[in-house]
């Protein structure tokens, strides 16, 4: 018995060490970026366009570009994702079509982001003549975000007690009324949480926007959805690999702004979740 | 008497998958009566209730044969919405929606297209009065319904059903989760509702059936063994199985 | 009591008269027109999801076929040289495939033991408070954009590895593998943890009842029971690593040669597309070749996710 105890102590110690080996680098990575980047973050950096071959000035167009892309992505992916999830949870029968949708969701989630980039380029940029534009980029990112939104929405809808549907139907409500009034309102927190989370991923993605929207250097704001924009992740890629002699602090500061934006969105999703969990009555 | 049935089932057979849950049920429900349905667990009582308003079809494997008439019309001529509006159901456990007391009752009228606020409030008030809940909740209508006690919640469910103006009310062991005092209040409400509705009460509690119902039916393993005036059924059952059940030999 | 026909029952008993049965004009309109439209949209959305997968496949296939009309399929699949701008160009996918394989294999070798180990720690050992902290940290890791990790790889990890192993350049397969392992951890940890937590309590109680320690129970009972879920985690981790683009593009040195060692610059399938797409002319052989590479990627990840889903389904049972 004593031997078993000791073995347990050793094993748990090893597992703890492994966990530390993972957790410490995470903290270090964040600290490293914050420490090196914070110094270069000034009001000018956040609100000015880049100057002097990106060696000076700020990253304002890239920030705006990323925000526009996120909003555009949400406009397309949220309705499509939620409706698909409603179909799967509330309407779908156990038939071939349903199985195909489920399989498609699984496979969409596994398709590499660069393949989305290729697809968006051929369909939106070339075939539909959107050009390299916010529209093409948003649509590409939207399709990429779909599986996460669908999965989150599906879970949220499934977690609404079945009895609500039964009550509503037993009172003579139609299927859609039931979904609209007795299911969807209670699933919205979960849906929003998942959506914000998937949008935060979209905000940090580079590969899908490489050929669909991102501008290498475009120090002005877009005029319409058919304009190119700079985007934070692509900008970081550009200044880290494509342009020589960029002051390292600018790269760090760009990285810091990018992760700050992504974390901010995650924070919003966490707050949403906590807020609704407190308010929920079932 | 012939045409005075509210509900009539003819050769009703119900299946879940291959399981034959109800066998050849022929039964009539008269206006203004409370029909009790008793029987041990798994005898098909609940399936019978839910066949009447087609809630069984929420299960994908469900199928049925035979006919069900509501006011002399086969119910398949009605849409689900209209049928369920006419035949309301109260579930076993009080199931309120996580919204206010008012909105719980107002939900039915709302989905049936009554948008006029005054009309809705009037319906809500009337329904709550008929369910004997109005006095207890009239000052707290905007409060979440989940704050009500179990008995109040169950009467709220009755009010919610009444607000869509049904013709028949089904009760599916609706007092099984309630204490005796709450049960008494709910039973009071049922007696008052006799003036307006036909009611069917499924219960495991034979005492409740003998207390509340006018006529009573005994179901056993998917069969309708016996139906008759409650007093007769309890004092002088025609079938030995009924006798065994009410004297507590099984179930 | 009503004495006439059955129709009268309604009017006698329903307080608001028979018109209550008749839905109002708006209700009827909404039910007859509005709802079918909404429900059609719902069905269409479901269809759209399937359509996207089909379209992605179709577009990749179409452009790949354009390549194979001029460049033999066999030479693409088995060629060992990727020289898109030499004359004549060579589009052998093998070096890229091997590049992806090397990087993925190493990344998985590194991150599976770490990931499963820490999943075990989080689900079985850590007290509740610590568990929440650890899970949030893993979520933070999951949300770091890959381009940020690529950037750190360039300025920090690559020089460190170069000095440690005495390499001519730190931009090599191992740098990519390490970063990819790091990135795949959240996937592996969270799915493994779900699998471990999902093992029925009764299994554990039975083992404790026989006098097993928590570790013995975890190692001999819980871990084997969760194996399907853990395999799914590994598969999804592989899918994530194979498909990752920016990190490998930035740190693996981008040499499209047959890799012989992980310490050497190499080039993956994803990085090839990302790196060369901007330089190709639309409609050229090279352009189509990149779509063929995309098709190979699509096929690989499709297979991996399909298998992962099978494991996940089995785990749920």
Short mmCIF file of C-alpha atoms in Angstrom, two decimals, chain C residues 27 41 47 91 95-96 99 113 120 122 125 131 138 162-163 169 182 259 265 295:
data_model
loop_
_atom_site.label_atom_id
_atom_site.label_comp_id
_atom_site.label_asym_id
_atom_site.label_seq_id
_atom_site.Cartn_x
_atom_site.Cartn_y
_atom_site.Cartn_z
CA UNK C 27 -52.10 35.10 -37.68
CA UNK C 41 -34.62 29.89 -45.08
CA UNK C 47 -28.27 23.15 -47.53
CA UNK C 91 5.51 20.03 -59.69
CA UNK C 95 8.87 17.05 -50.91
CA UNK C 96 5.98 19.19 -49.67
CA UNK C 99 7.72 18.41 -45.24
CA UNK C 113 2.22 13.24 -24.17
CA UNK C 120 -5.04 14.09 -16.76
CA UNK C 122 -6.49 19.07 -14.93
CA UNK C 125 -5.56 15.89 -9.84
CA UNK C 131 -8.55 23.69 -12.58
CA UNK C 138 -5.36 27.00 -22.08
CA UNK C 162 20.25 27.62 -33.77
CA UNK C 163 22.55 28.20 -30.85
CA UNK C 169 19.86 28.54 -39.51
CA UNK C 182 2.26 24.46 -28.66
CA UNK C 259 13.66 16.74 -46.17
CA UNK C 265 14.78 23.97 -43.61
CA UNK C 295 -6.80 19.44 -53.09
#
